[in-house]
PDB file of C-alpha atoms in Angstrom:
ATOM      1  CA  UNK C 247     -50.013 -33.962   7.251  1.00  0.00           C
ATOM      2  CA  UNK C 248     -49.358 -30.247   6.790  1.00  0.00           C
ATOM      3  CA  UNK C 249     -45.871 -28.969   7.567  1.00  0.00           C
ATOM      4  CA  UNK C 250     -45.804 -26.235  10.236  1.00  0.00           C
ATOM      5  CA  UNK C 251     -42.496 -24.830  11.540  1.00  0.00           C
ATOM      6  CA  UNK C 252     -40.536 -28.071  11.712  1.00  0.00           C
ATOM      7  CA  UNK C 253     -43.429 -30.362  12.589  1.00  0.00           C
ATOM      8  CA  UNK C 254     -46.498 -31.717  10.737  1.00  0.00           C
ATOM      9  CA  UNK C 255     -50.127 -31.401  11.721  1.00  0.00           C
ATOM     10  CA  UNK C 256     -52.455 -34.224  10.642  1.00  0.00           C
ATOM     11  CA  UNK C 257     -55.539 -33.049   8.806  1.00  0.00           C
ATOM     12  CA  UNK C 258     -57.124 -36.195   7.327  1.00  0.00           C
ATOM     13  CA  UNK C 259     -56.391 -39.533   9.084  1.00  0.00           C
ATOM     14  CA  UNK C 260     -57.402 -42.658   7.176  1.00  0.00           C
ATOM     15  CA  UNK C 261     -57.097 -46.281   8.274  1.00  0.00           C
ATOM     16  CA  UNK C 262     -56.897 -48.982   5.616  1.00  0.00           C
ATOM     17  CA  UNK C 263     -56.744 -52.751   6.111  1.00  0.00           C
ATOM     18  CA  UNK C 264     -53.583 -54.304   4.691  1.00  0.00           C
ATOM     19  CA  UNK C 265     -55.537 -56.726   2.506  1.00  0.00           C
ATOM     20  CA  UNK C 266     -57.443 -53.875   0.900  1.00  0.00           C
ATOM     21  CA  UNK C 267     -54.259 -51.871   0.351  1.00  0.00           C
ATOM     22  CA  UNK C 268     -52.557 -54.664  -1.546  1.00  0.00           C
ATOM     23  CA  UNK C 269     -55.530 -55.123  -3.901  1.00  0.00           C
ATOM     24  CA  UNK C 270     -56.219 -51.506  -4.872  1.00  0.00           C
ATOM     25  CA  UNK C 271     -53.619 -49.127  -3.508  1.00  0.00           C
ATOM     26  CA  UNK C 272     -53.866 -46.761  -6.480  1.00  0.00           C
ATOM     27  CA  UNK C 273     -57.641 -46.399  -6.137  1.00  0.00           C
ATOM     28  CA  UNK C 274     -57.293 -45.821  -2.408  1.00  0.00           C
ATOM     29  CA  UNK C 275     -54.692 -43.121  -2.954  1.00  0.00           C
ATOM     30  CA  UNK C 276     -56.971 -41.340  -5.424  1.00  0.00           C
ATOM     31  CA  UNK C 277     -60.010 -41.670  -3.138  1.00  0.00           C
ATOM     32  CA  UNK C 278     -57.962 -40.196  -0.293  1.00  0.00           C
ATOM     33  CA  UNK C 279     -56.849 -37.263  -2.455  1.00  0.00           C
ATOM     34  CA  UNK C 280     -60.433 -36.562  -3.500  1.00  0.00           C
ATOM     35  CA  UNK C 281     -61.409 -36.508   0.162  1.00  0.00           C
ATOM     36  CA  UNK C 282     -58.495 -34.153   0.920  1.00  0.00           C
ATOM     37  CA  UNK C 283     -59.645 -31.876  -1.894  1.00  0.00           C
ATOM     38  CA  UNK C 284     -63.059 -31.620  -0.296  1.00  0.00           C
ATOM     39  CA  UNK C 285     -61.480 -30.733   3.034  1.00  0.00           C
ATOM     40  CA  UNK C 286     -59.309 -27.883   1.748  1.00  0.00           C
ATOM     41  CA  UNK C 287     -60.654 -24.778   0.064  1.00  0.00           C
ATOM     42  CA  UNK C 288     -59.564 -24.408  -3.551  1.00  0.00           C
ATOM     43  CA  UNK C 289     -58.450 -20.870  -2.742  1.00  0.00           C
ATOM     44  CA  UNK C 290     -55.598 -22.448  -0.773  1.00  0.00           C
ATOM     45  CA  UNK C 291     -52.615 -23.602  -2.846  1.00  0.00           C
ATOM     46  CA  UNK C 292     -51.721 -27.189  -1.990  1.00  0.00           C
ATOM     47  CA  UNK C 293     -48.459 -29.040  -2.786  1.00  0.00           C
ATOM     48  CA  UNK C 294     -48.458 -32.813  -2.330  1.00  0.00           C
ATOM     49  CA  UNK C 295     -45.040 -33.936  -1.086  1.00  0.00           C
ATOM     50  CA  UNK C 296     -44.328 -37.673  -1.244  1.00  0.00           C
ATOM     51  CA  UNK C 297     -41.549 -40.239  -1.301  1.00  0.00           C
ATOM     52  CA  UNK C 298     -40.509 -42.757  -3.970  1.00  0.00           C
ATOM     53  CA  UNK C 299     -43.479 -45.087  -3.463  1.00  0.00           C
ATOM     54  CA  UNK C 300     -45.723 -42.563  -5.209  1.00  0.00           C
ATOM     55  CA  UNK C 301     -43.770 -41.801  -8.347  1.00  0.00           C
ATOM     56  CA  UNK C 302     -46.233 -43.209 -10.876  1.00  0.00           C
ATOM     57  CA  UNK C 303     -47.237 -41.428 -14.055  1.00  0.00           C
ATOM     58  CA  UNK C 304     -50.971 -41.821 -13.424  1.00  0.00           C
ATOM     59  CA  UNK C 305     -50.664 -39.937 -10.136  1.00  0.00           C
ATOM     60  CA  UNK C 306     -48.733 -37.091 -11.819  1.00  0.00           C
ATOM     61  CA  UNK C 307     -51.616 -36.791 -14.290  1.00  0.00           C
ATOM     62  CA  UNK C 308     -54.311 -37.119 -11.594  1.00  0.00           C
ATOM     63  CA  UNK C 309     -53.126 -34.507  -9.084  1.00  0.00           C
ATOM     64  CA  UNK C 310     -53.548 -31.438 -11.398  1.00  0.00           C
ATOM     65  CA  UNK C 311     -57.168 -32.455 -12.075  1.00  0.00           C
ATOM     66  CA  UNK C 312     -57.812 -31.780  -8.387  1.00  0.00           C
ATOM     67  CA  UNK C 313     -55.933 -28.501  -8.433  1.00  0.00           C
ATOM     68  CA  UNK C 314     -52.990 -29.941  -6.487  1.00  0.00           C
ATOM     69  CA  UNK C 315     -49.333 -29.274  -7.261  1.00  0.00           C
ATOM     70  CA  UNK C 316     -46.746 -31.888  -6.365  1.00  0.00           C
ATOM     71  CA  UNK C 317     -43.129 -32.470  -5.403  1.00  0.00           C
ATOM     72  CA  UNK C 318     -42.520 -36.229  -5.418  1.00  0.00           C
ATOM     73  CA  UNK C 319     -39.261 -38.106  -5.202  1.00  0.00           C
ATOM     74  CA  UNK C 320     -38.900 -40.810  -7.868  1.00  0.00           C
ATOM     75  CA  UNK C 321     -36.875 -43.993  -7.994  1.00  0.00           C
ATOM     76  CA  UNK C 322     -33.461 -44.209  -9.618  1.00  0.00           C
ATOM     77  CA  UNK C 323     -34.610 -46.927 -12.028  1.00  0.00           C
ATOM     78  CA  UNK C 324     -37.016 -44.640 -13.856  1.00  0.00           C
ATOM     79  CA  UNK C 325     -36.325 -43.789 -17.532  1.00  0.00           C
ATOM     80  CA  UNK C 326     -36.078 -40.118 -18.488  1.00  0.00           C
ATOM     81  CA  UNK C 327     -35.367 -38.153 -21.641  1.00  0.00           C
ATOM     82  CA  UNK C 328     -34.157 -34.570 -21.553  1.00  0.00           C
ATOM     83  CA  UNK C 329     -31.872 -32.395 -23.755  1.00  0.00           C
ATOM     84  CA  UNK C 330     -28.511 -34.182 -23.809  1.00  0.00           C
ATOM     85  CA  UNK C 331     -29.560 -37.388 -22.029  1.00  0.00           C
ATOM     86  CA  UNK C 332     -31.785 -40.437 -22.411  1.00  0.00           C
ATOM     87  CA  UNK C 333     -31.757 -43.444 -20.048  1.00  0.00           C
ATOM     88  CA  UNK C 334     -32.235 -44.446 -16.446  1.00  0.00           C
ATOM     89  CA  UNK C 335     -31.959 -41.639 -13.906  1.00  0.00           C
ATOM     90  CA  UNK C 336     -29.558 -43.679 -11.763  1.00  0.00           C
ATOM     91  CA  UNK C 337     -27.013 -43.536 -14.628  1.00  0.00           C
ATOM     92  CA  UNK C 338     -27.188 -39.739 -14.874  1.00  0.00           C
ATOM     93  CA  UNK C 339     -23.853 -38.274 -13.741  1.00  0.00           C
ATOM     94  CA  UNK C 340     -24.195 -36.075 -10.681  1.00  0.00           C
ATOM     95  CA  UNK C 341     -21.602 -34.408  -8.471  1.00  0.00           C
ATOM     96  CA  UNK C 342     -21.868 -32.991  -4.992  1.00  0.00           C
ATOM     97  CA  UNK C 343     -23.024 -29.407  -5.046  1.00  0.00           C
ATOM     98  CA  UNK C 344     -25.846 -27.099  -5.855  1.00  0.00           C
ATOM     99  CA  UNK C 345     -29.174 -28.592  -7.054  1.00  0.00           C
ATOM    100  CA  UNK C 346     -30.251 -27.905 -10.616  1.00  0.00           C
ATOM    101  CA  UNK C 347     -33.470 -28.280 -12.618  1.00  0.00           C
ATOM    102  CA  UNK C 348     -34.357 -29.946 -15.913  1.00  0.00           C
ATOM    103  CA  UNK C 349     -37.457 -28.172 -17.287  1.00  0.00           C
ATOM    104  CA  UNK C 350     -38.334 -30.304 -20.311  1.00  0.00           C
ATOM    105  CA  UNK C 351     -38.323 -33.985 -19.327  1.00  0.00           C
ATOM    106  CA  UNK C 352     -40.160 -37.025 -20.623  1.00  0.00           C
ATOM    107  CA  UNK C 353     -40.767 -39.357 -17.684  1.00  0.00           C
ATOM    108  CA  UNK C 354     -41.254 -43.151 -18.018  1.00  0.00           C
ATOM    109  CA  UNK C 355     -40.369 -45.110 -21.138  1.00  0.00           C
ATOM    110  CA  UNK C 356     -43.846 -46.393 -21.985  1.00  0.00           C
ATOM    111  CA  UNK C 357     -46.288 -44.145 -20.040  1.00  0.00           C
ATOM    112  CA  UNK C 358     -44.573 -40.942 -21.015  1.00  0.00           C
ATOM    113  CA  UNK C 359     -45.409 -37.813 -19.118  1.00  0.00           C
ATOM    114  CA  UNK C 360     -43.843 -34.354 -19.496  1.00  0.00           C
ATOM    115  CA  UNK C 361     -42.720 -32.694 -16.245  1.00  0.00           C
ATOM    116  CA  UNK C 362     -39.924 -30.853 -14.513  1.00  0.00           C
ATOM    117  CA  UNK C 363     -37.198 -32.467 -12.457  1.00  0.00           C
ATOM    118  CA  UNK C 364     -35.020 -31.072  -9.713  1.00  0.00           C
ATOM    119  CA  UNK C 365     -31.802 -33.006  -9.093  1.00  0.00           C
ATOM    120  CA  UNK C 366     -29.525 -32.760  -6.094  1.00  0.00           C
ATOM    121  CA  UNK C 367     -26.645 -34.721  -4.688  1.00  0.00           C
ATOM    122  CA  UNK C 368     -25.568 -34.031  -1.123  1.00  0.00           C
ATOM    123  CA  UNK C 369     -23.570 -35.525   1.706  1.00  0.00           C
ATOM    124  CA  UNK C 370     -26.040 -36.340   4.487  1.00  0.00           C
ATOM    125  CA  UNK C 371     -24.725 -37.849   7.772  1.00  0.00           C
ATOM    126  CA  UNK C 372     -21.581 -39.037   5.998  1.00  0.00           C
ATOM    127  CA  UNK C 373     -23.446 -40.682   3.109  1.00  0.00           C
ATOM    128  CA  UNK C 374     -23.949 -39.439  -0.469  1.00  0.00           C
ATOM    129  CA  UNK C 375     -27.655 -39.018  -1.141  1.00  0.00           C
ATOM    130  CA  UNK C 376     -29.116 -38.205  -4.549  1.00  0.00           C
ATOM    131  CA  UNK C 377     -32.647 -36.922  -5.031  1.00  0.00           C
ATOM    132  CA  UNK C 378     -34.674 -36.777  -8.203  1.00  0.00           C
ATOM    133  CA  UNK C 379     -37.803 -34.710  -7.543  1.00  0.00           C
ATOM    134  CA  UNK C 380     -40.668 -34.569 -10.015  1.00  0.00           C
ATOM    135  CA  UNK C 381     -42.823 -31.453  -9.958  1.00  0.00           C
ATOM    136  CA  UNK C 382     -45.274 -29.405 -12.015  1.00  0.00           C
ATOM    137  CA  UNK C 383     -44.380 -26.102 -10.333  1.00  0.00           C
ATOM    138  CA  UNK C 384     -42.252 -23.432 -12.088  1.00  0.00           C
ATOM    139  CA  UNK C 385     -39.878 -23.008  -9.154  1.00  0.00           C
ATOM    140  CA  UNK C 386     -36.106 -22.986  -8.874  1.00  0.00           C
ATOM    141  CA  UNK C 387     -34.285 -26.200  -8.036  1.00  0.00           C
ATOM    142  CA  UNK C 388     -33.442 -24.875  -4.568  1.00  0.00           C
ATOM    143  CA  UNK C 389     -37.092 -24.050  -3.850  1.00  0.00           C
ATOM    144  CA  UNK C 390     -38.197 -27.530  -4.957  1.00  0.00           C
ATOM    145  CA  UNK C 391     -35.585 -29.229  -2.752  1.00  0.00           C
ATOM    146  CA  UNK C 392     -36.575 -26.985   0.217  1.00  0.00           C
ATOM    147  CA  UNK C 393     -40.227 -28.025  -0.220  1.00  0.00           C
ATOM    148  CA  UNK C 394     -39.305 -31.717  -0.304  1.00  0.00           C
ATOM    149  CA  UNK C 395     -37.204 -31.362   2.860  1.00  0.00           C
ATOM    150  CA  UNK C 396     -40.403 -30.595   4.739  1.00  0.00           C
ATOM    151  CA  UNK C 397     -41.394 -34.244   4.327  1.00  0.00           C
ATOM    152  CA  UNK C 398     -38.935 -35.006   7.133  1.00  0.00           C
ATOM    153  CA  UNK C 399     -40.994 -32.880   9.483  1.00  0.00           C
ATOM    154  CA  UNK C 400     -43.472 -35.775   9.439  1.00  0.00           C
ATOM    155  CA  UNK C 401     -40.819 -38.028  11.028  1.00  0.00           C
ATOM    156  CA  UNK C 402     -40.352 -35.508  13.828  1.00  0.00           C
ATOM    157  CA  UNK C 403     -44.105 -35.456  14.452  1.00  0.00           C
ATOM    158  CA  UNK C 404     -44.255 -39.270  14.545  1.00  0.00           C
ATOM    159  CA  UNK C 405     -41.503 -39.157  17.166  1.00  0.00           C
ATOM    160  CA  UNK C 406     -43.499 -36.612  19.203  1.00  0.00           C
ATOM    161  CA  UNK C 407     -46.561 -38.870  19.060  1.00  0.00           C
ATOM    162  CA  UNK C 408     -44.592 -41.808  20.404  1.00  0.00           C
ATOM    163  CA  UNK C 409     -42.746 -39.899  23.121  1.00  0.00           C
ATOM    164  CA  UNK C 410     -45.490 -37.548  24.324  1.00  0.00           C
ATOM    165  CA  UNK C 411     -48.592 -39.727  23.812  1.00  0.00           C
ATOM    166  CA  UNK C 412     -47.000 -43.217  24.090  1.00  0.00           C
ATOM    167  CA  UNK C 413     -48.806 -44.438  20.949  1.00  0.00           C
ATOM    168  CA  UNK C 414     -46.373 -47.328  20.544  1.00  0.00           C
ATOM    169  CA  UNK C 415     -48.123 -49.038  23.464  1.00  0.00           C
ATOM    170  CA  UNK C 416     -51.667 -48.541  22.118  1.00  0.00           C
ATOM    171  CA  UNK C 417     -53.392 -51.638  20.753  1.00  0.00           C
ATOM    172  CA  UNK C 418     -56.804 -51.660  19.051  1.00  0.00           C
ATOM    173  CA  UNK C 419     -58.735 -54.507  17.444  1.00  0.00           C
ATOM    174  CA  UNK C 420     -60.992 -52.595  15.053  1.00  0.00           C
ATOM    175  CA  UNK C 421     -59.959 -50.251  12.251  1.00  0.00           C
ATOM    176  CA  UNK C 422     -62.684 -47.727  13.061  1.00  0.00           C
ATOM    177  CA  UNK C 423     -61.402 -47.445  16.643  1.00  0.00           C
ATOM    178  CA  UNK C 424     -57.922 -46.648  15.343  1.00  0.00           C
ATOM    179  CA  UNK C 425     -59.385 -44.097  12.964  1.00  0.00           C
ATOM    180  CA  UNK C 426     -61.278 -42.460  15.861  1.00  0.00           C
ATOM    181  CA  UNK C 427     -58.069 -42.345  17.888  1.00  0.00           C
ATOM    182  CA  UNK C 428     -56.158 -40.758  15.023  1.00  0.00           C
ATOM    183  CA  UNK C 429     -58.947 -38.204  14.510  1.00  0.00           C
ATOM    184  CA  UNK C 430     -58.783 -37.261  18.209  1.00  0.00           C
ATOM    185  CA  UNK C 431     -55.012 -36.992  17.937  1.00  0.00           C
ATOM    186  CA  UNK C 432     -55.378 -34.715  14.886  1.00  0.00           C
ATOM    187  CA  UNK C 433     -57.608 -32.385  16.906  1.00  0.00           C
ATOM    188  CA  UNK C 434     -55.096 -32.392  19.780  1.00  0.00           C
ATOM    189  CA  UNK C 435     -52.238 -31.542  17.384  1.00  0.00           C
ATOM    190  CA  UNK C 436     -54.248 -28.685  15.903  1.00  0.00           C
ATOM    191  CA  UNK C 437     -54.879 -27.209  19.323  1.00  0.00           C
ATOM    192  CA  UNK C 438     -51.238 -27.626  20.310  1.00  0.00           C
ATOM    193  CA  UNK C 439     -50.210 -25.960  17.057  1.00  0.00           C
ATOM    194  CA  UNK C 440     -52.321 -22.898  17.826  1.00  0.00           C
ATOM    195  CA  UNK C 441     -51.016 -22.707  21.410  1.00  0.00           C
ATOM    196  CA  UNK C 442     -47.385 -23.495  20.578  1.00  0.00           C
ATOM    197  CA  UNK C 443     -47.014 -21.219  17.573  1.00  0.00           C
ATOM    198  CA  UNK C 444     -48.743 -18.313  19.338  1.00  0.00           C
ATOM    199  CA  UNK C 445     -46.509 -18.908  22.366  1.00  0.00           C
ATOM    200  CA  UNK C 446     -43.446 -18.707  20.127  1.00  0.00           C
ATOM    201  CA  UNK C 447     -44.719 -15.458  18.605  1.00  0.00           C
ATOM    202  CA  UNK C 448     -45.289 -14.014  22.106  1.00  0.00           C
ATOM    203  CA  UNK C 449     -41.856 -15.041  23.328  1.00  0.00           C
ATOM    204  CA  UNK C 450     -42.909 -17.846  25.720  1.00  0.00           C
ATOM    205  CA  UNK C 451     -40.576 -20.321  24.019  1.00  0.00           C
ATOM    206  CA  UNK C 452     -37.551 -18.658  25.641  1.00  0.00           C
ATOM    207  CA  UNK C 453     -38.824 -19.776  29.032  1.00  0.00           C
ATOM    208  CA  UNK C 454     -38.351 -23.452  28.188  1.00  0.00           C
ATOM    209  CA  UNK C 455     -35.926 -23.560  25.264  1.00  0.00           C
ATOM    210  CA  UNK C 456     -32.249 -24.279  25.638  1.00  0.00           C
ATOM    211  CA  UNK C 457     -30.303 -22.763  22.777  1.00  0.00           C
ATOM    212  CA  UNK C 458     -27.554 -24.334  20.715  1.00  0.00           C
ATOM    213  CA  UNK C 459     -25.541 -22.321  18.207  1.00  0.00           C
ATOM    214  CA  UNK C 460     -28.152 -19.599  18.307  1.00  0.00           C
ATOM    215  CA  UNK C 461     -31.069 -21.929  17.563  1.00  0.00           C
ATOM    216  CA  UNK C 462     -33.896 -22.889  19.887  1.00  0.00           C
ATOM    217  CA  UNK C 463     -34.057 -26.593  20.656  1.00  0.00           C
ATOM    218  CA  UNK C 464     -37.738 -27.055  21.510  1.00  0.00           C
ATOM    219  CA  UNK C 465     -40.497 -27.481  18.933  1.00  0.00           C
ATOM    220  CA  UNK C 466     -43.794 -25.658  19.184  1.00  0.00           C
ATOM    221  CA  UNK C 467     -45.496 -28.869  20.326  1.00  0.00           C
ATOM    222  CA  UNK C 468     -43.067 -29.171  23.260  1.00  0.00           C
ATOM    223  CA  UNK C 469     -43.502 -25.517  24.128  1.00  0.00           C
ATOM    224  CA  UNK C 470     -47.289 -25.935  24.124  1.00  0.00           C
ATOM    225  CA  UNK C 471     -47.118 -29.054  26.318  1.00  0.00           C
ATOM    226  CA  UNK C 472     -44.754 -27.283  28.803  1.00  0.00           C
ATOM    227  CA  UNK C 473     -47.168 -24.382  29.073  1.00  0.00           C
ATOM    228  CA  UNK C 474     -50.238 -26.562  29.629  1.00  0.00           C
ATOM    229  CA  UNK C 475     -48.430 -28.643  32.231  1.00  0.00           C
ATOM    230  CA  UNK C 476     -47.567 -25.461  34.053  1.00  0.00           C
ATOM    231  CA  UNK C 477     -51.109 -24.031  34.028  1.00  0.00           C
ATOM    232  CA  UNK C 478     -54.379 -24.548  32.156  1.00  0.00           C
ATOM    233  CA  UNK C 479     -54.662 -20.752  31.886  1.00  0.00           C
ATOM    234  CA  UNK C 480     -52.508 -21.005  28.806  1.00  0.00           C
ATOM    235  CA  UNK C 481     -55.548 -22.525  27.042  1.00  0.00           C
ATOM    236  CA  UNK C 482     -56.566 -18.897  26.628  1.00  0.00           C
ATOM    237  CA  UNK C 483     -53.932 -18.680  23.885  1.00  0.00           C
ATOM    238  CA  UNK C 484     -56.408 -20.571  21.728  1.00  0.00           C
ATOM    239  CA  UNK C 485     -58.739 -17.609  21.610  1.00  0.00           C
ATOM    240  CA  UNK C 486     -56.882 -14.480  22.716  1.00  0.00           C
ATOM    241  CA  UNK C 487     -54.382 -12.011  21.301  1.00  0.00           C
ATOM    242  CA  UNK C 488     -55.181 -12.206  17.595  1.00  0.00           C
ATOM    243  CA  UNK C 489     -52.179 -10.018  16.773  1.00  0.00           C
ATOM    244  CA  UNK C 490     -49.802 -12.720  17.903  1.00  0.00           C
ATOM    245  CA  UNK C 491     -50.734 -15.191  15.205  1.00  0.00           C
ATOM    246  CA  UNK C 492     -53.919 -17.109  14.556  1.00  0.00           C
ATOM    247  CA  UNK C 493     -56.732 -18.137  16.889  1.00  0.00           C
ATOM    248  CA  UNK C 494     -59.783 -20.320  17.114  1.00  0.00           C
ATOM    249  CA  UNK C 495     -63.198 -18.752  17.353  1.00  0.00           C
ATOM    250  CA  UNK C 496     -66.669 -20.082  18.013  1.00  0.00           C
ATOM    251  CA  UNK C 497     -69.131 -20.081  15.078  1.00  0.00           C
TER     252      UNK C 497
END
């Protein structure tokens, strides 16, 4: 999934049987990343953003070999060593406030890997939440945290898929059929992204969006769907008015 203005567009859907996943998850992850590398030009900078289930040293070492950067949240039980501290990250004293960065960190007690860590502690929906974000990028702590926040755009896109396409009611018996369905959905999302973002740039979003505290309340996917339900002529946004954003073109 690639984050785009508050939502995420799928670019490489894979379907894996649960039995296969349990046996060789690490190999599957690396095979997927190799496939993703082939799908994206090396001239495009790519940052892999992931949650705590992917905080393994081998992955941190593998991603740069593909030319990928990463911002990955790691578990509180991990051992770290940095100037002035050695021990489990969960025992590191944090207070609510601005995020900060540790630039010279040894990660993992036995499989040691040198990286950078961004740490933040915030009050989210009434609960204290602490993040430890591993990265190889020379960015500020605030920039690293802002990149990681985009992971939550995926949740919004999953909600769109359920509400707009009723995927929760879809049942398939074969993995390849599910993969075909997800591929078709990825194409649909790409088309909606082109229409919706261009519509926002051209000011169409105002037609449908209620505003709350100065912010629009509709995402680009909802704007695109509203336009297409009103008239199929808005499909022309896929190909017209290059100055308004980006377009598709036949090759």
